[in-house]
Amino acid sequence: MTMVGSLNKTGAPTALLRVDNLIYQVRPGNYLGQNYGKILKITENQIQLREIVQDATGDWTERMSSLDLQEGKK
């Protein structure tokens, strides 16, 4: 999964993701990825996520993550 672009439709930031050669549009509040990642913010170059993962003791914890724009990659 790669971020390939971003749009700003009527004031609502939208990111374009490529997954298996298909393009998807995502917005803040959507969920993304295998770790229950909730999209918090979309900028021109990055998607910021809050994920829920298990730590070494087996407890569930939140962590921040990001997906950066991949320019020129196919």
mmCIF file of C-alpha atoms in Angstrom:
data_model
loop_
_atom_site.group_PDB
_atom_site.id
_atom_site.type_symbol
_atom_site.label_atom_id
_atom_site.label_comp_id
_atom_site.label_asym_id
_atom_site.label_seq_id
_atom_site.Cartn_x
_atom_site.Cartn_y
_atom_site.Cartn_z
ATOM 1 C CA MET A 1 0.000 0.000 0.000
ATOM 2 C CA THR A 2 1.449 3.351 -1.041
ATOM 3 C CA MET A 3 0.260 6.939 -0.928
ATOM 4 C CA VAL A 4 0.377 8.261 -4.487
ATOM 5 C CA GLY A 5 -1.334 11.641 -4.163
ATOM 6 C CA SER A 6 -3.674 13.953 -2.320
ATOM 7 C CA LEU A 7 -6.641 16.174 -3.151
ATOM 8 C CA ASN A 8 -8.610 18.825 -1.322
ATOM 9 C CA LYS A 9 -12.237 18.303 -2.340
ATOM 10 C CA THR A 10 -14.504 21.077 -1.066
ATOM 11 C CA GLY A 11 -12.271 21.633 1.938
ATOM 12 C CA ALA A 12 -12.069 17.927 2.816
ATOM 13 C CA PRO A 13 -8.546 16.493 2.475
ATOM 14 C CA THR A 14 -8.451 13.237 0.520
ATOM 15 C CA ALA A 15 -5.493 10.907 -0.014
ATOM 16 C CA LEU A 16 -5.020 8.550 -2.952
ATOM 17 C CA LEU A 17 -3.662 5.097 -2.110
ATOM 18 C CA ARG A 18 -2.460 2.390 -4.474
ATOM 19 C CA VAL A 19 -3.163 -1.170 -3.355
ATOM 20 C CA ASP A 20 -2.580 -4.034 -5.815
ATOM 21 C CA ASN A 21 -2.618 -1.598 -8.775
ATOM 22 C CA LEU A 22 -6.000 -0.148 -7.731
ATOM 23 C CA ILE A 23 -6.433 3.455 -6.531
ATOM 24 C CA TYR A 24 -8.546 4.215 -3.455
ATOM 25 C CA GLN A 25 -9.623 7.536 -1.932
ATOM 26 C CA VAL A 26 -9.450 7.852 1.869
ATOM 27 C CA ARG A 27 -10.384 10.664 4.236
ATOM 28 C CA PRO A 28 -9.782 11.487 7.905
ATOM 29 C CA GLY A 29 -11.840 9.139 10.063
ATOM 30 C CA ASN A 30 -11.442 6.173 7.676
ATOM 31 C CA TYR A 31 -9.627 3.054 8.873
ATOM 32 C CA LEU A 32 -6.538 1.735 7.138
ATOM 33 C CA GLY A 33 -4.159 -1.212 7.416
ATOM 34 C CA GLN A 34 -3.895 -4.315 9.572
ATOM 35 C CA ASN A 35 -3.498 -2.561 12.941
ATOM 36 C CA TYR A 36 -6.887 -0.804 13.053
ATOM 37 C CA GLY A 37 -5.242 2.419 11.877
ATOM 38 C CA LYS A 38 -7.581 5.402 12.025
ATOM 39 C CA ILE A 39 -6.668 8.280 9.718
ATOM 40 C CA LEU A 40 -6.243 11.407 11.831
ATOM 41 C CA LYS A 41 -4.809 13.887 9.338
ATOM 42 C CA ILE A 42 -3.964 14.098 5.642
ATOM 43 C CA THR A 43 -1.412 16.553 4.265
ATOM 44 C CA GLU A 44 0.018 16.912 0.758
ATOM 45 C CA ASN A 45 2.836 14.496 1.606
ATOM 46 C CA GLN A 46 1.624 12.271 4.440
ATOM 47 C CA ILE A 47 -1.212 10.383 6.105
ATOM 48 C CA GLN A 48 -1.076 10.361 9.914
ATOM 49 C CA LEU A 49 -2.601 7.321 11.640
ATOM 50 C CA ARG A 50 -3.361 6.116 15.153
ATOM 51 C CA GLU A 51 -2.955 2.337 15.322
ATOM 52 C CA ILE A 52 -3.839 -0.169 18.033
ATOM 53 C CA VAL A 53 -1.211 -2.879 18.576
ATOM 54 C CA GLN A 54 -0.308 -5.454 21.218
ATOM 55 C CA ASP A 55 2.867 -4.778 23.174
ATOM 56 C CA ALA A 56 5.328 -7.383 24.474
ATOM 57 C CA THR A 57 3.175 -8.055 27.566
ATOM 58 C CA GLY A 58 0.043 -8.657 25.491
ATOM 59 C CA ASP A 59 -1.629 -5.372 26.406
ATOM 60 C CA TRP A 60 -3.252 -3.269 23.688
ATOM 61 C CA THR A 61 -1.711 0.152 23.179
ATOM 62 C CA GLU A 62 -2.034 3.033 20.741
ATOM 63 C CA ARG A 63 0.839 4.196 18.577
ATOM 64 C CA MET A 64 1.172 6.938 16.019
ATOM 65 C CA SER A 65 2.246 6.034 12.507
ATOM 66 C CA SER A 66 2.451 7.699 9.124
ATOM 67 C CA LEU A 67 2.365 6.811 5.458
ATOM 68 C CA ASP A 68 4.473 9.107 3.280
ATOM 69 C CA LEU A 69 3.877 10.101 -0.327
ATOM 70 C CA GLN A 70 5.829 7.855 -2.719
ATOM 71 C CA GLU A 71 6.708 10.004 -5.705
ATOM 72 C CA GLY A 72 7.670 8.372 -8.966
ATOM 73 C CA LYS A 73 7.394 4.760 -7.728
ATOM 74 C CA LYS A 74 5.348 2.175 -9.633
#
